[in-house]
Each structure stands twice: as structure tokens, then as C-alpha cells.
Amino acid sequence: IYGLPHFDFHFYTITPEAVAAIPPYEVDSSKHKNWPAPDYFPATYFNPGGGVPKMGVHWLDFTSPELNGATFTQTFIYGSYDGQVTFYEPMITEAFILANPAFERAIPQPAKVQKTGYYPTKMRIAKISGITNIILEGFVLRQAS
């Protein structure tokens, strides 16, 4: 499904040191398997299994077109490790970026957040002065619950 040339844009909520310390799933899966409660992910998200070194577990939206027979173009992934939501990831094909210098989509929202703070509600592609920017925006203040 995700074999087309693409970019993964990880927006981490943990320190670079914490990212670097995430081991391969095959070396130590215990913290990969320590998932946050379901309410910390959008209702349509699921864990396809496994984990990735320096990333953790990737959570996918089962309503995404590429998981329902369409060709993969762009999607939005949540990540977790050791009981925490640790990253937000727009994953976008090179072809989609080249064909869409101006694009915006809503980011699916979880019912709850683990930490009080500002959370993005939109992802945008914006080509400005020949530079393509991948932007998270529309931040709203949410309270930990």
C-alpha cells in the first residue's frame, strides 16, 4: 500500500534523546506494546502491529482511501511509544506533493489528550517561493484528561 515514493513528516512530542532511545521492536517490544488508551487516538484509528526503531508504533485510520482500495496519495498517522502519543505524521507521496502545491486537510482528533497544550487541527501543503512546506496549524488549546 505504501510502496510509492513518499515522504514521512514526523512531528514529535518527545525529545530527540527519547526518540533516539526507542529500540527496534524485535529487540524489545515491551514499550511498543504499552499503548495509550483508545480515547487518545481518533475513533477510526487502529494499530496494524509492530513498531519501528526511533519511532514506535504507527496508528492508521481505517477510513483512509488507501486502506479501502484506492491508491495511496496522502494520509495522517499517529504514533505512540511506552504509553504516550509521541508523534503526528503526515505521510504524502512525492507525486501528490508535486501535483498539489496548495492543499489542506483536517487532522482527525482524539476524544482526549494526555497533556494540556495546543494541538493541530489542520495539515497543509504550501509552496512558497519555490519551497514546499508541510505545515500543521489551526492549533487549539486542549486540557489533559
PDB file of C-alpha atoms in Angstrom:
ATOM      1  CA  ILE A   1       0.000   0.000   0.000  1.00  0.00           C
ATOM      2  CA  TYR A   2       2.745   2.454   0.979  1.00  0.00           C
ATOM      3  CA  GLY A   3       5.306   1.373  -1.619  1.00  0.00           C
ATOM      4  CA  LEU A   4       5.064   4.517  -3.768  1.00  0.00           C
ATOM      5  CA  PRO A   5       7.823   7.127  -3.351  1.00  0.00           C
ATOM      6  CA  HIS A   6       6.737   9.229  -0.379  1.00  0.00           C
ATOM      7  CA  PHE A   7       7.817  11.413   2.490  1.00  0.00           C
ATOM      8  CA  ASP A   8       7.160  10.797   6.186  1.00  0.00           C
ATOM      9  CA  PHE A   9       6.965  14.043   8.157  1.00  0.00           C
ATOM     10  CA  HIS A  10       7.275  13.210  11.862  1.00  0.00           C
ATOM     11  CA  PHE A  11       6.245  15.942  14.277  1.00  0.00           C
ATOM     12  CA  TYR A  12       7.439  14.542  17.620  1.00  0.00           C
ATOM     13  CA  THR A  13       6.065  15.410  21.057  1.00  0.00           C
ATOM     14  CA  ILE A  14       9.109  13.921  22.817  1.00  0.00           C
ATOM     15  CA  THR A  15      12.752  14.977  22.958  1.00  0.00           C
ATOM     16  CA  PRO A  16      15.322  13.942  20.339  1.00  0.00           C
ATOM     17  CA  GLU A  17      17.046  11.894  23.056  1.00  0.00           C
ATOM     18  CA  ALA A  18      13.821   9.993  23.778  1.00  0.00           C
ATOM     19  CA  VAL A  19      13.343   9.355  20.041  1.00  0.00           C
ATOM     20  CA  ALA A  20      16.896   8.037  19.713  1.00  0.00           C
ATOM     21  CA  ALA A  21      16.331   5.640  22.632  1.00  0.00           C
ATOM     22  CA  ILE A  22      13.382   3.802  21.007  1.00  0.00           C
ATOM     23  CA  PRO A  23      14.743   0.331  20.152  1.00  0.00           C
ATOM     24  CA  PRO A  24      13.719  -1.948  17.287  1.00  0.00           C
ATOM     25  CA  TYR A  25      10.534  -3.876  18.050  1.00  0.00           C
ATOM     26  CA  GLU A  26      12.413  -7.160  17.640  1.00  0.00           C
ATOM     27  CA  VAL A  27      14.971  -6.154  20.309  1.00  0.00           C
ATOM     28  CA  ASP A  28      12.454  -5.030  22.964  1.00  0.00           C
ATOM     29  CA  SER A  29       8.758  -4.955  22.142  1.00  0.00           C
ATOM     30  CA  SER A  30       7.500  -4.287  25.695  1.00  0.00           C
ATOM     31  CA  LYS A  31       7.283  -0.491  25.449  1.00  0.00           C
ATOM     32  CA  HIS A  32       5.999  -0.684  21.857  1.00  0.00           C
ATOM     33  CA  LYS A  33       3.137  -2.829  23.243  1.00  0.00           C
ATOM     34  CA  ASN A  34       2.374  -0.350  26.038  1.00  0.00           C
ATOM     35  CA  TRP A  35      -0.330   1.523  24.131  1.00  0.00           C
ATOM     36  CA  PRO A  36      -2.137   4.667  25.256  1.00  0.00           C
ATOM     37  CA  ALA A  37      -5.849   4.237  25.995  1.00  0.00           C
ATOM     38  CA  PRO A  38      -8.062   4.215  22.849  1.00  0.00           C
ATOM     39  CA  ASP A  39      -9.528   7.668  23.621  1.00  0.00           C
ATOM     40  CA  TYR A  40      -6.081   9.200  22.913  1.00  0.00           C
ATOM     41  CA  PHE A  41      -6.469   8.309  19.224  1.00  0.00           C
ATOM     42  CA  PRO A  42      -9.250   9.257  16.813  1.00  0.00           C
ATOM     43  CA  ALA A  43     -12.055   6.656  16.900  1.00  0.00           C
ATOM     44  CA  THR A  44     -11.216   5.329  13.412  1.00  0.00           C
ATOM     45  CA  TYR A  45      -7.549   4.606  14.192  1.00  0.00           C
ATOM     46  CA  PHE A  46      -6.052   1.150  14.758  1.00  0.00           C
ATOM     47  CA  ASN A  47      -2.642  -0.379  15.376  1.00  0.00           C
ATOM     48  CA  PRO A  48      -1.567  -2.618  12.463  1.00  0.00           C
ATOM     49  CA  GLY A  49       1.102  -4.227  14.680  1.00  0.00           C
ATOM     50  CA  GLY A  50       4.807  -3.996  15.289  1.00  0.00           C
ATOM     51  CA  GLY A  51       6.924  -0.955  15.904  1.00  0.00           C
ATOM     52  CA  VAL A  52       9.778   0.960  14.295  1.00  0.00           C
ATOM     53  CA  PRO A  53      13.122   1.941  15.869  1.00  0.00           C
ATOM     54  CA  LYS A  54      13.394   5.651  16.717  1.00  0.00           C
ATOM     55  CA  MET A  55       9.635   5.985  16.013  1.00  0.00           C
ATOM     56  CA  GLY A  56       7.461   3.464  17.842  1.00  0.00           C
ATOM     57  CA  VAL A  57       4.005   2.235  16.879  1.00  0.00           C
ATOM     58  CA  HIS A  58       2.172   3.708  13.891  1.00  0.00           C
ATOM     59  CA  TRP A  59      -1.612   4.073  14.150  1.00  0.00           C
ATOM     60  CA  LEU A  60      -3.595   4.192  10.892  1.00  0.00           C
ATOM     61  CA  ASP A  61      -7.064   5.481  10.005  1.00  0.00           C
ATOM     62  CA  PHE A  62      -9.141   2.550   8.719  1.00  0.00           C
ATOM     63  CA  THR A  63     -11.246   5.032   6.692  1.00  0.00           C
ATOM     64  CA  SER A  64      -8.216   6.235   4.688  1.00  0.00           C
ATOM     65  CA  PRO A  65      -8.748   5.714   0.941  1.00  0.00           C
ATOM     66  CA  GLU A  66      -5.562   3.644   0.542  1.00  0.00           C
ATOM     67  CA  LEU A  67      -6.884   1.100   3.072  1.00  0.00           C
ATOM     68  CA  ASN A  68     -10.115   0.827   1.092  1.00  0.00           C
ATOM     69  CA  GLY A  69      -8.870   0.069  -2.410  1.00  0.00           C
ATOM     70  CA  ALA A  70      -7.655   3.488  -3.608  1.00  0.00           C
ATOM     71  CA  THR A  71      -4.062   4.340  -4.489  1.00  0.00           C
ATOM     72  CA  PHE A  72      -2.086   5.901  -1.635  1.00  0.00           C
ATOM     73  CA  THR A  73      -1.612   9.668  -2.045  1.00  0.00           C
ATOM     74  CA  GLN A  74      -1.605  11.151   1.463  1.00  0.00           C
ATOM     75  CA  THR A  75      -2.646  10.081   4.933  1.00  0.00           C
ATOM     76  CA  PHE A  76      -2.302  11.145   8.549  1.00  0.00           C
ATOM     77  CA  ILE A  77      -0.744   8.809  11.127  1.00  0.00           C
ATOM     78  CA  TYR A  78      -0.483   8.981  14.907  1.00  0.00           C
ATOM     79  CA  GLY A  79       2.458   7.413  16.756  1.00  0.00           C
ATOM     80  CA  SER A  80       2.976   6.060  20.241  1.00  0.00           C
ATOM     81  CA  TYR A  81       5.606   4.537  22.491  1.00  0.00           C
ATOM     82  CA  ASP A  82       5.564   3.447  26.133  1.00  0.00           C
ATOM     83  CA  GLY A  83       2.022   4.617  26.837  1.00  0.00           C
ATOM     84  CA  GLN A  84       2.411   8.044  25.238  1.00  0.00           C
ATOM     85  CA  VAL A  85       1.238   9.572  21.969  1.00  0.00           C
ATOM     86  CA  THR A  86       4.656  10.603  20.649  1.00  0.00           C
ATOM     87  CA  PHE A  87       4.229  11.918  17.113  1.00  0.00           C
ATOM     88  CA  TYR A  88       1.925  13.178  14.381  1.00  0.00           C
ATOM     89  CA  GLU A  89       2.818  12.148  10.851  1.00  0.00           C
ATOM     90  CA  PRO A  90       1.550  13.432   7.538  1.00  0.00           C
ATOM     91  CA  MET A  91       2.704  10.800   5.026  1.00  0.00           C
ATOM     92  CA  ILE A  92       2.478  12.083   1.462  1.00  0.00           C
ATOM     93  CA  THR A  93       3.577  10.741  -1.909  1.00  0.00           C
ATOM     94  CA  GLU A  94       6.033  12.711  -3.974  1.00  0.00           C
ATOM     95  CA  ALA A  95       3.540  12.729  -6.859  1.00  0.00           C
ATOM     96  CA  PHE A  96       0.816  14.223  -4.628  1.00  0.00           C
ATOM     97  CA  ILE A  97       3.137  16.981  -3.397  1.00  0.00           C
ATOM     98  CA  LEU A  98       4.189  17.841  -6.949  1.00  0.00           C
ATOM     99  CA  ALA A  99       0.578  17.888  -8.175  1.00  0.00           C
ATOM    100  CA  ASN A 100      -0.817  19.811  -5.177  1.00  0.00           C
ATOM    101  CA  PRO A 101       1.280  22.894  -4.301  1.00  0.00           C
ATOM    102  CA  ALA A 102      -1.695  24.136  -2.242  1.00  0.00           C
ATOM    103  CA  PHE A 103      -3.582  21.528  -0.217  1.00  0.00           C
ATOM    104  CA  GLU A 104      -5.305  21.442   3.155  1.00  0.00           C
ATOM    105  CA  ARG A 105      -6.940  18.689   5.188  1.00  0.00           C
ATOM    106  CA  ALA A 106      -8.409  18.253   8.642  1.00  0.00           C
ATOM    107  CA  ILE A 107      -6.452  16.195  11.141  1.00  0.00           C
ATOM    108  CA  PRO A 108      -8.650  13.563  12.797  1.00  0.00           C
ATOM    109  CA  GLN A 109      -8.939  14.376  16.507  1.00  0.00           C
ATOM    110  CA  PRO A 110      -8.891  12.062  19.520  1.00  0.00           C
ATOM    111  CA  ALA A 111     -11.536  12.341  22.251  1.00  0.00           C
ATOM    112  CA  LYS A 112      -8.815  13.063  24.844  1.00  0.00           C
ATOM    113  CA  VAL A 113      -5.231  14.312  25.063  1.00  0.00           C
ATOM    114  CA  GLN A 114      -2.596  13.229  27.579  1.00  0.00           C
ATOM    115  CA  LYS A 115      -1.014  16.631  28.136  1.00  0.00           C
ATOM    116  CA  THR A 116      -2.528  20.092  28.349  1.00  0.00           C
ATOM    117  CA  GLY A 117      -1.344  22.081  25.353  1.00  0.00           C
ATOM    118  CA  TYR A 118      -2.024  23.287  21.846  1.00  0.00           C
ATOM    119  CA  TYR A 119      -2.905  20.637  19.259  1.00  0.00           C
ATOM    120  CA  PRO A 120      -3.103  20.971  15.452  1.00  0.00           C
ATOM    121  CA  THR A 121      -6.426  20.558  13.659  1.00  0.00           C
ATOM    122  CA  LYS A 122      -5.213  21.033  10.063  1.00  0.00           C
ATOM    123  CA  MET A 123      -2.350  19.925   7.855  1.00  0.00           C
ATOM    124  CA  ARG A 124      -1.399  21.978   4.841  1.00  0.00           C
ATOM    125  CA  ILE A 125       0.959  21.835   1.869  1.00  0.00           C
ATOM    126  CA  ALA A 126       2.069  25.306   0.781  1.00  0.00           C
ATOM    127  CA  LYS A 127       4.611  26.054  -1.930  1.00  0.00           C
ATOM    128  CA  ILE A 128       6.143  29.436  -1.132  1.00  0.00           C
ATOM    129  CA  SER A 129       8.984  30.952  -3.200  1.00  0.00           C
ATOM    130  CA  GLY A 130       9.764  27.552  -4.703  1.00  0.00           C
ATOM    131  CA  ILE A 131       9.939  25.803  -1.318  1.00  0.00           C
ATOM    132  CA  THR A 132       7.339  23.215  -0.367  1.00  0.00           C
ATOM    133  CA  ASN A 133       6.232  23.494   3.264  1.00  0.00           C
ATOM    134  CA  ILE A 134       4.345  20.837   5.215  1.00  0.00           C
ATOM    135  CA  ILE A 135       2.511  22.732   7.942  1.00  0.00           C
ATOM    136  CA  LEU A 136       0.490  21.718  10.972  1.00  0.00           C
ATOM    137  CA  GLU A 137      -1.811  24.563  12.008  1.00  0.00           C
ATOM    138  CA  GLY A 138      -5.173  25.544  13.448  1.00  0.00           C
ATOM    139  CA  PHE A 139      -3.865  24.813  16.931  1.00  0.00           C
ATOM    140  CA  VAL A 140      -6.425  24.661  19.727  1.00  0.00           C
ATOM    141  CA  LEU A 141      -5.835  24.543  23.466  1.00  0.00           C
ATOM    142  CA  ARG A 142      -6.884  21.207  24.915  1.00  0.00           C
ATOM    143  CA  GLN A 143      -6.849  20.093  28.534  1.00  0.00           C
ATOM    144  CA  ALA A 144      -5.329  16.780  29.634  1.00  0.00           C
ATOM    145  CA  SER A 145      -7.998  14.264  30.524  1.00  0.00           C
TER     146      SER A 145
END
